[in-house]
Coordinates of C-alpha atoms in Angstrom, one line a residue:
M1 CA -166.1 -81.7 42.8
G2 CA -168.0 -80.4 45.8
N3 CA -170.7 -78.1 46.1
R4 CA -170.3 -76.6 42.7
R5 CA -173.2 -75.2 41.0
L6 CA -173.9 -75.7 37.4
G7 CA -175.7 -72.6 36.0
P8 CA -177.6 -69.8 37.5
L9 CA -179.7 -69.9 40.9
A10 CA -183.3 -70.5 40.4
P11 CA -185.4 -67.6 41.5
I12 CA -186.7 -68.1 45.3
K13 CA -190.2 -69.3 45.6
H14 CA -191.2 -66.9 48.5
G15 CA -193.9 -67.8 50.9
T16 CA -193.2 -71.5 50.7
T17 CA -191.4 -74.1 52.8
W18 CA -189.2 -74.7 49.6
G19 CA -188.6 -70.8 49.5
Y20 CA -187.2 -71.0 53.2
Q21 CA -184.9 -74.1 52.1
Q22 CA -183.5 -72.1 49.0
H23 CA -182.7 -69.1 51.2
L24 CA -180.7 -71.2 53.4
Q25 CA -178.9 -73.0 50.4
T26 CA -177.9 -69.7 49.3
D27 CA -176.5 -68.4 52.8
R28 CA -179.5 -65.8 53.2
L29 CA -181.7 -65.3 56.0
P30 CA -185.1 -66.3 55.1
C31 CA -187.8 -63.4 54.3
D32 CA -190.8 -63.0 56.6
D33 CA -193.3 -65.0 54.3
C34 CA -190.8 -68.1 53.6
R35 CA -190.2 -68.0 57.7
A36 CA -193.9 -67.9 58.2
A37 CA -194.8 -70.9 55.7
Y38 CA -191.8 -72.9 57.2
S39 CA -193.1 -72.3 60.8
D40 CA -196.9 -73.2 59.7
H41 CA -195.4 -76.5 58.0
Q42 CA -193.7 -77.5 61.3
T43 CA -196.5 -76.8 63.4
A44 CA -198.8 -79.0 61.3
L45 CA -196.1 -81.8 61.3
R46 CA -195.8 -81.6 65.1
L47 CA -199.7 -81.8 65.6
R48 CA -199.8 -84.6 63.0
H49 CA -197.3 -86.7 64.8
G50 CA -198.9 -86.5 68.3
Q51 CA -198.2 -83.1 69.9
P52 CA -201.5 -82.5 71.9
T53 CA -201.5 -78.8 72.3
L54 CA -200.8 -75.7 70.2
Q55 CA -200.0 -72.0 71.3
V56 CA -202.6 -69.6 70.3
P57 CA -202.8 -65.9 71.5
A58 CA -205.5 -65.2 74.1
Q59 CA -207.0 -62.6 71.9
V60 CA -207.6 -65.0 69.1
I61 CA -209.4 -67.6 71.2
G62 CA -211.4 -64.6 72.6
S63 CA -212.4 -63.7 69.2
L64 CA -213.5 -67.3 68.4
L65 CA -215.3 -67.5 71.6
L66 CA -217.1 -64.3 70.6
A67 CA -218.3 -65.8 67.1
L68 CA -219.3 -69.1 68.4
D69 CA -223.0 -70.3 68.8
N70 CA -224.2 -71.0 72.4
A71 CA -223.8 -74.6 72.8
T72 CA -220.2 -74.5 71.2
R73 CA -219.1 -71.4 73.3
E74 CA -220.4 -73.5 76.6
Y75 CA -218.2 -76.3 75.5
A76 CA -215.1 -74.2 74.7
V77 CA -215.6 -72.4 78.2
A78 CA -215.9 -75.5 80.1
A79 CA -212.5 -76.8 78.5
L80 CA -210.6 -73.5 79.0
G81 CA -212.3 -72.7 82.5
P82 CA -214.6 -69.8 83.0
L83 CA -211.8 -67.1 84.3
T84 CA -209.4 -68.1 81.3
A85 CA -212.4 -67.7 79.0
A86 CA -213.3 -64.4 80.2
E87 CA -209.8 -63.3 80.0
C88 CA -209.3 -64.0 76.5
V89 CA -212.6 -62.5 75.6
L90 CA -211.5 -59.3 77.5
R91 CA -208.3 -59.2 75.6
A92 CA -210.1 -59.8 72.2
A93 CA -212.5 -56.8 73.0
S94 CA -209.6 -54.3 74.2
R95 CA -207.8 -55.3 70.9
A96 CA -210.9 -54.3 68.8
V97 CA -211.0 -50.9 70.6
Q98 CA -207.5 -50.4 70.0
R99 CA -208.0 -51.1 66.2
E100 CA -210.7 -48.2 66.1

């Protein structure tokens, strides 16, 4: 009988990994919300199964550094390196100025 469907298609559950699969099963491109949910799910799986690193935009790291208490900030700066940490903070600050 092949790939015959019985009845109407279920509405797509947007913003979920299942919604992403529903888009593909109906030969449609996934919407931004479904693509983001699927990407987030895949990243979590890779981390859970041993991927040691994660790509994070520099301005996000800079914003986090600015929000940390001193002891935690010193630990993060030591892990990143002082020049990298300073560049991340500069990017976060320039992003904040652009938003104003």
